[in-house]
PDB file of C-alpha atoms in Angstrom:
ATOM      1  CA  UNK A   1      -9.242  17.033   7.317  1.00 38.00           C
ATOM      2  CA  UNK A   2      -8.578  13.230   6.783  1.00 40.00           C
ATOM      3  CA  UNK A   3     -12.416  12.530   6.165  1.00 38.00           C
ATOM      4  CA  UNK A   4     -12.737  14.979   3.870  1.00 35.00           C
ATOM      5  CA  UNK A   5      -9.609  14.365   1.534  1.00 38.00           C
ATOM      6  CA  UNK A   6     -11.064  10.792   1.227  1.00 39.00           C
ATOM      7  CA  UNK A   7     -14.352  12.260   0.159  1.00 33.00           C
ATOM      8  CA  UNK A   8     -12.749  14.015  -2.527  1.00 33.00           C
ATOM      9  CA  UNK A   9     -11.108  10.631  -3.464  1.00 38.00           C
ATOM     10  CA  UNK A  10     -13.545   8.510  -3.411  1.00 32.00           C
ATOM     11  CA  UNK A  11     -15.259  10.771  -5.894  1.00 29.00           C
ATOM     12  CA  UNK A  12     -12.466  10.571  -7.770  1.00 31.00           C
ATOM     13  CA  UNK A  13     -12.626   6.746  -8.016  1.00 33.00           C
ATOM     14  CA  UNK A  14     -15.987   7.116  -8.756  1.00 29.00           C
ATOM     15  CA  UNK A  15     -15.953   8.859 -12.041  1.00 27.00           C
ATOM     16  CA  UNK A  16     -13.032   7.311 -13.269  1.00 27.00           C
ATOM     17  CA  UNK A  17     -13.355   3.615 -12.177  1.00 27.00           C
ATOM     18  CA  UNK A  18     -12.611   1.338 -15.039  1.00 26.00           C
ATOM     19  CA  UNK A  19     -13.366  -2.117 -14.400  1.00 27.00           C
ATOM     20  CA  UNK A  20     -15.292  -4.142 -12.178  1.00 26.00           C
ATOM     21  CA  UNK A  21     -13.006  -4.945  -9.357  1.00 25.00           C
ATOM     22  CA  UNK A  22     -12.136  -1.150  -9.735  1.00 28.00           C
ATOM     23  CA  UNK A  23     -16.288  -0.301  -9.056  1.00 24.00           C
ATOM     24  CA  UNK A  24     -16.315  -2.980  -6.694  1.00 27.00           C
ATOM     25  CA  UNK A  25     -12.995  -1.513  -4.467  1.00 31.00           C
ATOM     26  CA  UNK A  26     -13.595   2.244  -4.945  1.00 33.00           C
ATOM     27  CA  UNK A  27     -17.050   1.704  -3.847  1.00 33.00           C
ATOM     28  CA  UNK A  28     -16.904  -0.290  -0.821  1.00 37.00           C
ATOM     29  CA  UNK A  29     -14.335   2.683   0.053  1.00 38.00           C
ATOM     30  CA  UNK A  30     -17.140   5.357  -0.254  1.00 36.00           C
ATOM     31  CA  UNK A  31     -19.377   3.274   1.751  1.00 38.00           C
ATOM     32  CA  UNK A  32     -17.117   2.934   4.581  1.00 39.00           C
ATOM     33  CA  UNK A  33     -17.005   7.028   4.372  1.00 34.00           C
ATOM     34  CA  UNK A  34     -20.160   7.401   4.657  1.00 33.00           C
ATOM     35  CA  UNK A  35     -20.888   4.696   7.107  1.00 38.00           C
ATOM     36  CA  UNK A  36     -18.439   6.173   9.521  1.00 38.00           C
ATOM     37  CA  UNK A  37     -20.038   9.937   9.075  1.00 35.00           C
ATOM     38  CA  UNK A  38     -23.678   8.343   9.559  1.00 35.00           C
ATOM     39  CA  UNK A  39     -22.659   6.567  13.262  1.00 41.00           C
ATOM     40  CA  UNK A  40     -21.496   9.011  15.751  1.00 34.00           C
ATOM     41  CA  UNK A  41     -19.655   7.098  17.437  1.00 32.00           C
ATOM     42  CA  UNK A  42     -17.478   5.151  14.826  1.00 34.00           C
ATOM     43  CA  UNK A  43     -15.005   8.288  14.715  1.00 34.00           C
ATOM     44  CA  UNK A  44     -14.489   7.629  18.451  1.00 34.00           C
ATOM     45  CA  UNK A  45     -13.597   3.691  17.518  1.00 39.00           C
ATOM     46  CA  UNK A  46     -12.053   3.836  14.904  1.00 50.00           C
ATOM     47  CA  UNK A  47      -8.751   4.866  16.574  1.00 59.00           C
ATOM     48  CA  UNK A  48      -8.879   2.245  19.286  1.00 62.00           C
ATOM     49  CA  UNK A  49      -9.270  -0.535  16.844  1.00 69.00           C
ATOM     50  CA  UNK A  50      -6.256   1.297  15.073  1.00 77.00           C
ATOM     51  CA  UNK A  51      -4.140   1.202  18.108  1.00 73.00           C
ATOM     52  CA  UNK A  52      -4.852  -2.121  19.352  1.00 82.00           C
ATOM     53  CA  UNK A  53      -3.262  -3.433  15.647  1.00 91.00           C
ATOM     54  CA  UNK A  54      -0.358  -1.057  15.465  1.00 96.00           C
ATOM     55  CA  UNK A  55       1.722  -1.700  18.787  1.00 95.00           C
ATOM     56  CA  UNK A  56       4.824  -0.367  18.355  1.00 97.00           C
ATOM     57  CA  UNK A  57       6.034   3.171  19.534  1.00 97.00           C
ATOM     58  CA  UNK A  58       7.573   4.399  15.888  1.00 97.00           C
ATOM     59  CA  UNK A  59       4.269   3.156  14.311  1.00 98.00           C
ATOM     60  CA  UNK A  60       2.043   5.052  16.432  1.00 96.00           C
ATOM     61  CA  UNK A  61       3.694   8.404  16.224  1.00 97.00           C
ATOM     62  CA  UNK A  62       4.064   7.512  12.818  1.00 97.00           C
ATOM     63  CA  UNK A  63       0.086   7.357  12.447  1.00 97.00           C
ATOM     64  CA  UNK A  64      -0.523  10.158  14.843  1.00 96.00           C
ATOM     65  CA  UNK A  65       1.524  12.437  12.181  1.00 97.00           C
ATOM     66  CA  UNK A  66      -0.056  10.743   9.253  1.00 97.00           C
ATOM     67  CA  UNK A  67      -3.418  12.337  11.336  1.00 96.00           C
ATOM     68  CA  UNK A  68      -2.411  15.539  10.253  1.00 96.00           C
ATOM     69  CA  UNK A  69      -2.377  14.924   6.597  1.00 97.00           C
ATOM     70  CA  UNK A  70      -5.216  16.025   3.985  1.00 95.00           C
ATOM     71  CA  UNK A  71      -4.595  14.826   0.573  1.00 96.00           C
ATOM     72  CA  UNK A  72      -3.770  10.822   0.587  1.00 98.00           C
ATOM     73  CA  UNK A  73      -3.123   9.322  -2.817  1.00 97.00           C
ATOM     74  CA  UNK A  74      -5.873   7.182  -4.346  1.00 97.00           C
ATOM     75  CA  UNK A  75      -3.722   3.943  -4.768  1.00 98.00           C
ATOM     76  CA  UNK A  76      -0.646   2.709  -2.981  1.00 98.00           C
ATOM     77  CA  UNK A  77       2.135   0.712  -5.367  1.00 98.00           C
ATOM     78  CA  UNK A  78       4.372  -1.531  -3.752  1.00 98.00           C
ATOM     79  CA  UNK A  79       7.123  -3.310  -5.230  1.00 98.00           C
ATOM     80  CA  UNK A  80       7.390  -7.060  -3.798  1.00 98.00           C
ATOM     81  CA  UNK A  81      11.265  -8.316  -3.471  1.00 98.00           C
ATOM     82  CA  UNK A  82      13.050  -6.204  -0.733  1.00 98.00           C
ATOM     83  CA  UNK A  83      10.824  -3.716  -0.784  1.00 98.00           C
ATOM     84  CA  UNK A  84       7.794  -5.409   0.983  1.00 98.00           C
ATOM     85  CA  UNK A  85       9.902  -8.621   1.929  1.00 98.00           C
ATOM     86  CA  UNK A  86      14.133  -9.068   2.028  1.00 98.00           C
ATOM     87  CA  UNK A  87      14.878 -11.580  -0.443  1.00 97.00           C
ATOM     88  CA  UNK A  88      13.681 -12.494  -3.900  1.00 97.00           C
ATOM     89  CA  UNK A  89      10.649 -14.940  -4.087  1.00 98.00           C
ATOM     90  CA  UNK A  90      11.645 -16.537  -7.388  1.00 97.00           C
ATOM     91  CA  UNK A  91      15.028 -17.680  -5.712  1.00 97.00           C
ATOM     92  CA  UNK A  92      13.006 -19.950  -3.040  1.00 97.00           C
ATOM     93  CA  UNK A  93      12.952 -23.657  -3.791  1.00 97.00           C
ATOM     94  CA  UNK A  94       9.275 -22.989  -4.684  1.00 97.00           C
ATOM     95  CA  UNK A  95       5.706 -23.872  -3.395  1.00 97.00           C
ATOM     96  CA  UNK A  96       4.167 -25.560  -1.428  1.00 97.00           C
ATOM     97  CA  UNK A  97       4.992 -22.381   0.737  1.00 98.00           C
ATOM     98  CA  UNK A  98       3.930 -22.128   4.552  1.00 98.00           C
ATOM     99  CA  UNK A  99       3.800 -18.794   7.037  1.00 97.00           C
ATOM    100  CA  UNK A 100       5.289 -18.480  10.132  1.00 96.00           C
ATOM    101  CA  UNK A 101       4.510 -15.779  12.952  1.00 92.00           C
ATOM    102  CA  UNK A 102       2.765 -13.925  10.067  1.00 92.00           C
ATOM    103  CA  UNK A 103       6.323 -12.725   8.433  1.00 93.00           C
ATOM    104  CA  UNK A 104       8.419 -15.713   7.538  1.00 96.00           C
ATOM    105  CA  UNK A 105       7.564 -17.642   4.568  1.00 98.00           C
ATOM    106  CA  UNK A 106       8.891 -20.623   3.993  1.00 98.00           C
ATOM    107  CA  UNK A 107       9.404 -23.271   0.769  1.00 97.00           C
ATOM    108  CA  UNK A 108       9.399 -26.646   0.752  1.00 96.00           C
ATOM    109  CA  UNK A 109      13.303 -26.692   1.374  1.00 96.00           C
ATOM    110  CA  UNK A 110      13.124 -24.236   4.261  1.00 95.00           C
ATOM    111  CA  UNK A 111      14.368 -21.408   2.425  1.00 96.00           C
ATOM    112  CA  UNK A 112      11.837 -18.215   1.926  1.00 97.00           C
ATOM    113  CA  UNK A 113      11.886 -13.908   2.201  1.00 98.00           C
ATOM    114  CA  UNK A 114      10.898 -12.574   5.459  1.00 97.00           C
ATOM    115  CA  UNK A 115       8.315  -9.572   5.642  1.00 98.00           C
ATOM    116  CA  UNK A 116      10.153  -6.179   6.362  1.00 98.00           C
ATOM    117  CA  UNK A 117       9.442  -5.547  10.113  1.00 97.00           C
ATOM    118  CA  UNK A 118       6.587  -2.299   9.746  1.00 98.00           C
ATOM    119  CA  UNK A 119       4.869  -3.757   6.648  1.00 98.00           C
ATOM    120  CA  UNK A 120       1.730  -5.345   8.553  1.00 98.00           C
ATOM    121  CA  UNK A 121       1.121  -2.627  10.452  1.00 98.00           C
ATOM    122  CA  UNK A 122       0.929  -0.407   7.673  1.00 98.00           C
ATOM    123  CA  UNK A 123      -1.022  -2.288   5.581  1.00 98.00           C
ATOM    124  CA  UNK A 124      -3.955  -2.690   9.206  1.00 97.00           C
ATOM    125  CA  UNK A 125      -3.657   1.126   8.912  1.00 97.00           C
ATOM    126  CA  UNK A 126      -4.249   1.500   4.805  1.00 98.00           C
ATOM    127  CA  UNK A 127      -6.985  -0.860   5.814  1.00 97.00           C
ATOM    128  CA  UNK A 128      -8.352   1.158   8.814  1.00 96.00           C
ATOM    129  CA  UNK A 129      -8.339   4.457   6.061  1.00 96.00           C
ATOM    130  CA  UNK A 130      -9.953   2.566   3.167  1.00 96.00           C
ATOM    131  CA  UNK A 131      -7.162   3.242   0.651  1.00 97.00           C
ATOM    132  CA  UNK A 132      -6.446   0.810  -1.668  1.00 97.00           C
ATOM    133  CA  UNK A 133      -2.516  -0.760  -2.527  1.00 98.00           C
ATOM    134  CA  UNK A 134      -1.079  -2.393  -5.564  1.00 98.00           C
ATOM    135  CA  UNK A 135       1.694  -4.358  -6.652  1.00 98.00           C
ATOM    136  CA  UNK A 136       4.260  -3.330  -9.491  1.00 98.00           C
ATOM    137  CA  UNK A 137       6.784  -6.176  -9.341  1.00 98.00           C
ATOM    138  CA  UNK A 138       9.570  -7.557 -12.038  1.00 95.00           C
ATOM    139  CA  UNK A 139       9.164 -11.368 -10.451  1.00 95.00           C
ATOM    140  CA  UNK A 140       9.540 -14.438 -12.977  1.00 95.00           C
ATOM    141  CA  UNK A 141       7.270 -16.204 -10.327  1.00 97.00           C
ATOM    142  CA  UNK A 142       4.228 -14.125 -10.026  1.00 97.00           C
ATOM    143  CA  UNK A 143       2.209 -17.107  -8.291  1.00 98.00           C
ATOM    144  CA  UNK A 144       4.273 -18.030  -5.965  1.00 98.00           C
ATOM    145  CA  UNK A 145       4.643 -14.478  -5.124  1.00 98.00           C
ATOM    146  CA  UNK A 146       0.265 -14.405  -5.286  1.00 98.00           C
ATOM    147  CA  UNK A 147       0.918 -17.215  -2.634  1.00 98.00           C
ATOM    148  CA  UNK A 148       2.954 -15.810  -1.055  1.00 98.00           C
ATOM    149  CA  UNK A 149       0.619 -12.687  -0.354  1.00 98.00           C
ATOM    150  CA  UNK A 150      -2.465 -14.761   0.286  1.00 98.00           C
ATOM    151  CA  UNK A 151      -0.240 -16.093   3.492  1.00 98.00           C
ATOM    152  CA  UNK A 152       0.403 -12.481   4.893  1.00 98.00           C
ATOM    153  CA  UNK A 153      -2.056 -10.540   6.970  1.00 97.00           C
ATOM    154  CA  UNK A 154      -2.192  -6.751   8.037  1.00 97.00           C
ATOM    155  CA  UNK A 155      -1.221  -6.728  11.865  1.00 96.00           C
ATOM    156  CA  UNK A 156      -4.040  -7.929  13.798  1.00 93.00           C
ATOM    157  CA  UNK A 157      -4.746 -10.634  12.061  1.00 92.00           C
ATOM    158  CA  UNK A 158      -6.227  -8.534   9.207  1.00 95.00           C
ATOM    159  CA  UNK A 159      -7.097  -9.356   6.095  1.00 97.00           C
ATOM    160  CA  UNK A 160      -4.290 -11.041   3.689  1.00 98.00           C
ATOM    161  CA  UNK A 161      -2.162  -8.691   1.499  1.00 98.00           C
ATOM    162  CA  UNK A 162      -3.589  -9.897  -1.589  1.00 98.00           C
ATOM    163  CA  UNK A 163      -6.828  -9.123  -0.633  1.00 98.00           C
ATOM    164  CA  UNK A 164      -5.402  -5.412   0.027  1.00 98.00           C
ATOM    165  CA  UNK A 165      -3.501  -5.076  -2.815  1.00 98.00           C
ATOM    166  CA  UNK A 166      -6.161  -5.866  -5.615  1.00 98.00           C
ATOM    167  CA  UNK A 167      -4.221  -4.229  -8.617  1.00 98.00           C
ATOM    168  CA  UNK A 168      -1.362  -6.154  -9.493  1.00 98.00           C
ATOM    169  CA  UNK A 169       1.314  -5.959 -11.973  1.00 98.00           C
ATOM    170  CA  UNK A 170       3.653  -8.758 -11.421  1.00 98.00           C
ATOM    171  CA  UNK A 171       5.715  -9.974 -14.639  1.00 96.00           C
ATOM    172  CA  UNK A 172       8.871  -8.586 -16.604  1.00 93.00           C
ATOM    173  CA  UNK A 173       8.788  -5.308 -18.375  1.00 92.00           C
ATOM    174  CA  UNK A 174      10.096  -1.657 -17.097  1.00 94.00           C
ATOM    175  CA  UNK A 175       7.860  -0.156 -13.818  1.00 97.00           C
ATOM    176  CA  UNK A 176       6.606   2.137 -15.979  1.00 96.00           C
ATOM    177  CA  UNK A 177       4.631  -0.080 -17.862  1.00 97.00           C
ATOM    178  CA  UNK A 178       3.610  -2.085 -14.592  1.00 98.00           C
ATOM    179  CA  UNK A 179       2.653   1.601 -13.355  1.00 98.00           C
ATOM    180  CA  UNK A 180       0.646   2.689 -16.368  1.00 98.00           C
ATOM    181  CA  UNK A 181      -1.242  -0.422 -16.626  1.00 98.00           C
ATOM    182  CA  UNK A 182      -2.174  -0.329 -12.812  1.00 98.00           C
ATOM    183  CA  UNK A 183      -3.764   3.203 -13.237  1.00 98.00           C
ATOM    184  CA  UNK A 184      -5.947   2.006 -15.690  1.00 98.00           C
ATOM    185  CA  UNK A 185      -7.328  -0.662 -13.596  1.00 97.00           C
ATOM    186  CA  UNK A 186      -7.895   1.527 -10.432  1.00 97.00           C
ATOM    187  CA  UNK A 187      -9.521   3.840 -12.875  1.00 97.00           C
ATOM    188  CA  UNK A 188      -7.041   6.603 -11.577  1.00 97.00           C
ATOM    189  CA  UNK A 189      -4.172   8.912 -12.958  1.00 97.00           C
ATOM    190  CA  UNK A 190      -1.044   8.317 -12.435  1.00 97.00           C
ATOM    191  CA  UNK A 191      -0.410  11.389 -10.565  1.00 97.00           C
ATOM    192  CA  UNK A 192      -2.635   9.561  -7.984  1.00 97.00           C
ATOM    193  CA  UNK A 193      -0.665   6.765  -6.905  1.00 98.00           C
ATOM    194  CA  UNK A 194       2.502   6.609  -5.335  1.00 98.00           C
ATOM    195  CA  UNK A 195       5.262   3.887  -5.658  1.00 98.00           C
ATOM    196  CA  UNK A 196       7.766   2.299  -3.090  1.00 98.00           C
ATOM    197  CA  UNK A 197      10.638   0.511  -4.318  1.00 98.00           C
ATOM    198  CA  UNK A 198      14.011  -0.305  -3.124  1.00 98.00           C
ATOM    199  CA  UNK A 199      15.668   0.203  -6.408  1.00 98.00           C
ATOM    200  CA  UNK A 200      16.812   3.628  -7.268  1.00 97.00           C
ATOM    201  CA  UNK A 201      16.312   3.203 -11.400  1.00 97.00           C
ATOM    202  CA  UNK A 202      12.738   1.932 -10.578  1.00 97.00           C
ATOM    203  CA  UNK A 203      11.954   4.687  -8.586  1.00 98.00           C
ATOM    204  CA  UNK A 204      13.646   7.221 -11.412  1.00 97.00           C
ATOM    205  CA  UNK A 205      11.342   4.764 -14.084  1.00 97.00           C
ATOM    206  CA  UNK A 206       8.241   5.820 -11.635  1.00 97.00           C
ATOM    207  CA  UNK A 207       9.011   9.220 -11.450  1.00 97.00           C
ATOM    208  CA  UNK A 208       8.938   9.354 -15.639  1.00 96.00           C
ATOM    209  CA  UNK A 209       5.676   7.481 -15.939  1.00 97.00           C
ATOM    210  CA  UNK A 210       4.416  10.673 -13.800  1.00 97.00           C
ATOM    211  CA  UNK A 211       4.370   8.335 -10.286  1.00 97.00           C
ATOM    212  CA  UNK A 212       5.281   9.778  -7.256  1.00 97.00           C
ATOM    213  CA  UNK A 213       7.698   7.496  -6.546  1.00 98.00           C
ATOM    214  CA  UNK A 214       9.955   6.760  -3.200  1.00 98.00           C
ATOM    215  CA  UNK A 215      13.235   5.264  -2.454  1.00 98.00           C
ATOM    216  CA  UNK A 216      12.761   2.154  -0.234  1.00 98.00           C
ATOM    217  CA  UNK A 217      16.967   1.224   0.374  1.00 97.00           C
ATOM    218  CA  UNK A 218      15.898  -0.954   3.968  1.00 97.00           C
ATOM    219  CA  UNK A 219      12.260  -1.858   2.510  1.00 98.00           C
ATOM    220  CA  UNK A 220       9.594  -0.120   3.805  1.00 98.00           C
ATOM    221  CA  UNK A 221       9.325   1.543   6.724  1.00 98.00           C
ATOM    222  CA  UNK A 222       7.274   4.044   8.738  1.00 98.00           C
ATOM    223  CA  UNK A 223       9.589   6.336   8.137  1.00 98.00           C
ATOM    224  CA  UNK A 224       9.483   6.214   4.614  1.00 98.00           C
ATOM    225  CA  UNK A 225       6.329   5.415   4.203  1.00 98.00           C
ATOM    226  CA  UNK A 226       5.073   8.523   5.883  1.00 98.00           C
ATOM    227  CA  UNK A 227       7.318  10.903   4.300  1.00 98.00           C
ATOM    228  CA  UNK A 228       5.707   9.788   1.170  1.00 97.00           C
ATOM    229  CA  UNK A 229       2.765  10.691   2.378  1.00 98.00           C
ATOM    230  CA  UNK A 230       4.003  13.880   3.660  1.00 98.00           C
ATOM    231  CA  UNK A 231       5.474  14.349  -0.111  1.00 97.00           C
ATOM    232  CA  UNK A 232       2.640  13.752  -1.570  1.00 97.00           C
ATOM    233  CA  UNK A 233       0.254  16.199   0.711  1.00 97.00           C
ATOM    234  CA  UNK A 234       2.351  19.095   0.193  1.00 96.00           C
ATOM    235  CA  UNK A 235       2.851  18.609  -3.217  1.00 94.00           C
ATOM    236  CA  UNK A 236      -1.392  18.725  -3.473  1.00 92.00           C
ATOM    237  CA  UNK A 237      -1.835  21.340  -1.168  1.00 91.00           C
ATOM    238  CA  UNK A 238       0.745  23.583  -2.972  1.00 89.00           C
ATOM    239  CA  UNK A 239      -1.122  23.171  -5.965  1.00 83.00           C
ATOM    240  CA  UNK A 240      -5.000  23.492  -4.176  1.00 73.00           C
ATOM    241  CA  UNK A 241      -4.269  26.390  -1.583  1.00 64.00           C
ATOM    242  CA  UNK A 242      -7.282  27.043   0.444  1.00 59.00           C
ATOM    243  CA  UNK A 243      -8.564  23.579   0.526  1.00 56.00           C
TER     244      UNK A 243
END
């Protein structure tokens, strides 16, 4: 079922890619589709090179359930500041900013945010899928947050975060701007993203922009994150019976 929801997405992407990062992303996403359906035995490795990059318990049940999904959305929104991270980026002492253990950055005082404890290992597993994240994010600093991202990898030592997250949204203005805007560049509707944020009035600001949109209090988590995803499957498959 997994294989063939992204089939239907990455036709999706196709015909309404606007852009050409958006070409570039949704079509390295259909390739690795097809790819995986042409070898036999990339189905069979696909979930060993998962597990050996998501090590904890919660995160593997957490991915065995997400197994049982069909309908994925075509773009995941993050928010940055205590959603992906505890702390606020802009209140650092500023760049030059280093990375420690993959989750701590730090400024040139010392001072820094630290990565919320399941957010590498669910960005190695949106990597692993082929879906593609963005950031929607109110910071006054957007490139200190952009270096901030470029320091962070997926678990595994995967790819950095703003490599994954190619979309991005990060400057003042309401989420539902930020959200609007970053449906347009993944050449998507906005009923095809979803949105994580630990603020309640962005999330209701989501919601009215016609986001999918979910309540991040402790950051994200697997737990939240996959009830999302839950959320957003039933809500498709409610509307597509038979499918």
């Amino acid at each position: 079922p997994q294989n063939h929801s992204k089939h239907i997405l990455c036709s999706i992407m196709g015909k309404k890619t606007a852009g050409p990062v958006a070409v570039l992303a949704g079509s390295e996403d259909c390739e690795d589709v097809v790819q995986d359906e042409m070898d036999p035995t990339s189905a069979a490795r696909a979930p060993d090179r998962l597990f050996s990059t998501i090590t904890s318990a919660h995160g593997r049940r957490a991915v065995e359930k997400l197994s049982e999904l069909s309908w994925f959305p075509a773009v995941f929104v993050f928010d940055l500041d205590d959603t992906l991270w505890v702390g606020d980026i802009e209140m650092t002492s500023g760049p030059p900013f280093t990375c420690n253990n993959n989750k701590d950055i730090r400024s040139k005082r010392g001072d820094g945010v630290q990565l919320h404890r399941d957010v590498p290992e669910i960005f190695a597993w949106l990597d692993a899928q082929g879906f593609r994240g963005a950031v929607a994010s109110h910071t006054a600093t957007p490139r200190w947050a952009e270096a901030s991202l470029q320091l962070l990898r997926a678990a595994g030592n995967g790819r950095n975060l703003s490599v994954l997250m190619p979309f991005k949204e990060m400057h003042g203005g309401c989420k539902s701007g930020h959200l609007k805007k970053l449906a347009f560049l993944a050449g998507c509707d906005t009923s095809e993203m979803v949105f994580f944020d630990n603020m309640q009035y962005n999330v209701r600001d989501g919601e009215r922009a016609g986001v999918p949109s979910c309540y991040t209090p402790d950051g994200l988590t697997w737990e939240n994150f996959l009830e999302c995803c839950r959320q957003y499957n039933n809500e498709l498959a409610s509307r597509r019976p038979g499918q």
